[in-house]
Short mmCIF file of C-alpha atoms in Angstrom, two decimals:
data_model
loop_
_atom_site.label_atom_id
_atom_site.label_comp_id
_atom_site.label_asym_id
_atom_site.label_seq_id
_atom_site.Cartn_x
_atom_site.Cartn_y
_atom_site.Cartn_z
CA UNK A 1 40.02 -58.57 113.07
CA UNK A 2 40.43 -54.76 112.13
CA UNK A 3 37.18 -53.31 112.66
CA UNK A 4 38.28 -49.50 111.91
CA UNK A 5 41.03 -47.55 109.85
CA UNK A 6 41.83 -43.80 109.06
CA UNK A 7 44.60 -42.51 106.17
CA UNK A 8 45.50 -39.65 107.17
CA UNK A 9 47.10 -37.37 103.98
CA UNK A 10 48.12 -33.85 105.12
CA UNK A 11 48.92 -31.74 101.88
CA UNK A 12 51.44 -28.53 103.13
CA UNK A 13 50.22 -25.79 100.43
CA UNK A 14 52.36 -23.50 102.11
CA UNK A 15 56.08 -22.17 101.32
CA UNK A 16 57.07 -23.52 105.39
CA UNK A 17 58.49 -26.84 106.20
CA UNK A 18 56.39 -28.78 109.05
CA UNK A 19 57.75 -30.54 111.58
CA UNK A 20 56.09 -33.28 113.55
CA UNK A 21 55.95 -32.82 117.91
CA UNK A 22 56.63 -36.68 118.44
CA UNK A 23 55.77 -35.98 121.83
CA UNK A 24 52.06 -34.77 121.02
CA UNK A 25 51.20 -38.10 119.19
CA UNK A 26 48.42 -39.93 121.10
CA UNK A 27 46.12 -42.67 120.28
CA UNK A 28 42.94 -44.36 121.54
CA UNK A 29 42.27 -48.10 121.38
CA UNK A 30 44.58 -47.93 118.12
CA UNK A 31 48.03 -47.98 116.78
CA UNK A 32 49.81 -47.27 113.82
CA UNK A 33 49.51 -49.19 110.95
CA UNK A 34 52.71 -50.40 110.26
CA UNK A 35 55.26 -49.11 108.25
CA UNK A 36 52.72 -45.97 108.08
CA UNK A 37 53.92 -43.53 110.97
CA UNK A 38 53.54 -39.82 110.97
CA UNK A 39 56.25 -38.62 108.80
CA UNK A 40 58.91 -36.45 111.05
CA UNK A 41 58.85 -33.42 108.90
CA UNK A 42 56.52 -32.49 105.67
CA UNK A 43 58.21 -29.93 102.91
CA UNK A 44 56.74 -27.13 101.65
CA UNK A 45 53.81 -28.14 98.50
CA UNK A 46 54.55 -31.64 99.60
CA UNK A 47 52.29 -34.15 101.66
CA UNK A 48 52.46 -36.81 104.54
CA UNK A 49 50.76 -39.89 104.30
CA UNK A 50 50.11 -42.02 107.83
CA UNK A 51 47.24 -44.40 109.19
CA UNK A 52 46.33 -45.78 112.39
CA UNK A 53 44.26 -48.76 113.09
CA UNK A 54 41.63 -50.22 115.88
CA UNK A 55 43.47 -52.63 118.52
CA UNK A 56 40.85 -54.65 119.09
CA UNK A 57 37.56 -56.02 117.57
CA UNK A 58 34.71 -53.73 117.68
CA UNK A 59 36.62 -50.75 118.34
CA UNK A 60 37.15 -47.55 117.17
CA UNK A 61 40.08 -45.53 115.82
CA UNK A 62 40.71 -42.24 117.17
CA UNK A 63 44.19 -39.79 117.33
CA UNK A 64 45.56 -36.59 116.96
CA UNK A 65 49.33 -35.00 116.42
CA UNK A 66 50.63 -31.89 116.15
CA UNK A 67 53.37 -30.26 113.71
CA UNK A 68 54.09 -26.78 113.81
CA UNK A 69 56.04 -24.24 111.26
CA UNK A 70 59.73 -24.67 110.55
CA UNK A 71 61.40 -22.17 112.66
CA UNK A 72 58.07 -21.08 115.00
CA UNK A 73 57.72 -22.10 118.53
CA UNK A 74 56.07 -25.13 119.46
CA UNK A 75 53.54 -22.85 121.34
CA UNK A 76 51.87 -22.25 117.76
CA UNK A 77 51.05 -25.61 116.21
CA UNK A 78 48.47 -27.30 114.23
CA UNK A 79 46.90 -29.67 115.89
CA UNK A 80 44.70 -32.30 113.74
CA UNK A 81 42.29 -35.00 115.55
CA UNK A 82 40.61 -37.74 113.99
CA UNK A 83 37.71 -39.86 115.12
CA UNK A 84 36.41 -43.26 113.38
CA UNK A 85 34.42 -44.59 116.17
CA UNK A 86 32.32 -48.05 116.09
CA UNK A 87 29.06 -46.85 116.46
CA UNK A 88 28.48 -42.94 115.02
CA UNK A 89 29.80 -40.66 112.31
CA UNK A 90 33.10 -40.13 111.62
CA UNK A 91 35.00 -36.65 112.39
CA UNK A 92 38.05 -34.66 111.65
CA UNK A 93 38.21 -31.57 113.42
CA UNK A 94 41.20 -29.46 113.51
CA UNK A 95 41.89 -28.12 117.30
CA UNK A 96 44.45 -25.60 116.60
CA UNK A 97 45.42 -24.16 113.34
CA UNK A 98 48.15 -21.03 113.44
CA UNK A 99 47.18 -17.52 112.76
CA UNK A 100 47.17 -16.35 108.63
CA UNK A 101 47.10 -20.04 107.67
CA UNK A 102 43.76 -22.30 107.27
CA UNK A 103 43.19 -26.27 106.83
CA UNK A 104 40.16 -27.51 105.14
CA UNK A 105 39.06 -31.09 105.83
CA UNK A 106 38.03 -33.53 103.03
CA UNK A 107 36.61 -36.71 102.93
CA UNK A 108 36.77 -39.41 105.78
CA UNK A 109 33.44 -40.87 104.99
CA UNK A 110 33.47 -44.87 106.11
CA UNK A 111 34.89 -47.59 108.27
CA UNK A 112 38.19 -47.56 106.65
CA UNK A 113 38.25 -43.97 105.65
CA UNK A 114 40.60 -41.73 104.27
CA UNK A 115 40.70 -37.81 105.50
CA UNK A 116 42.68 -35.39 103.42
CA UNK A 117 43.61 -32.29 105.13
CA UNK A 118 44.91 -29.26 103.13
CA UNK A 119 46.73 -26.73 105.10
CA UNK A 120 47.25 -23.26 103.42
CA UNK A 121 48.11 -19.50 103.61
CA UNK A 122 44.67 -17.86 104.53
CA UNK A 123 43.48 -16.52 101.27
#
């Protein structure tokens, strides 16, 4: 039985492609839900949509992924983390957002939550 859930919805509000580091994808005691993996690249003032899932019963759901800027170096991502855990509050923190851009975290309240992260030009 699936015990714990995260949607993951990262709105670019930026003029710059992103472009998803499939080697940077890692999850704990989870998986992806299927038929809702990261997307490989997100256009500029479009979205991605993905969700990952708890393997077993009375786990938690935890990840994180990284996509950096269309034509940057890998060495200047943004990385984004999630934690739905089985016992304790949810959180979302980003670990590493480039300089002159900023992503604010909404939502991800629940056992099958849903996070919303929009990443923008620093205002």
């Amino acid at each position: 039985m699936l015990t714990r859930s995260t949607i993951i919805i990262l709105l670019n509000q930026t003029n710059e492609e992103l472009l998803l580091d499939s080697r940077s994808q890692y999850l704990d005691n989870s998986r992806w839900k299927p038929g809702m993996e990261p997307p490989i690249s997100i256009l500029a003032g479009e979205y991605g949509v993905w969700a990952s899932q708890s393997e077993t019963t009375g786990g938690g759901n935890k990840g994180s992924l990284q996509y950096s800027i269309s034509g940057l170096a890998l060495y200047d991502p943004i990385i984004l983390h999630w934690d739905n855990p089985y016992f304790g509050k949810n959180s979302y923190e980003p670990s590493r957002v480039p300089d002159g851009f900023e992503l604010k975290v909404l939502g991800g309240e629940g056992i099958h939550a849903t996070v919303v992260y929009v990443f923008s030009e620093q205002s």
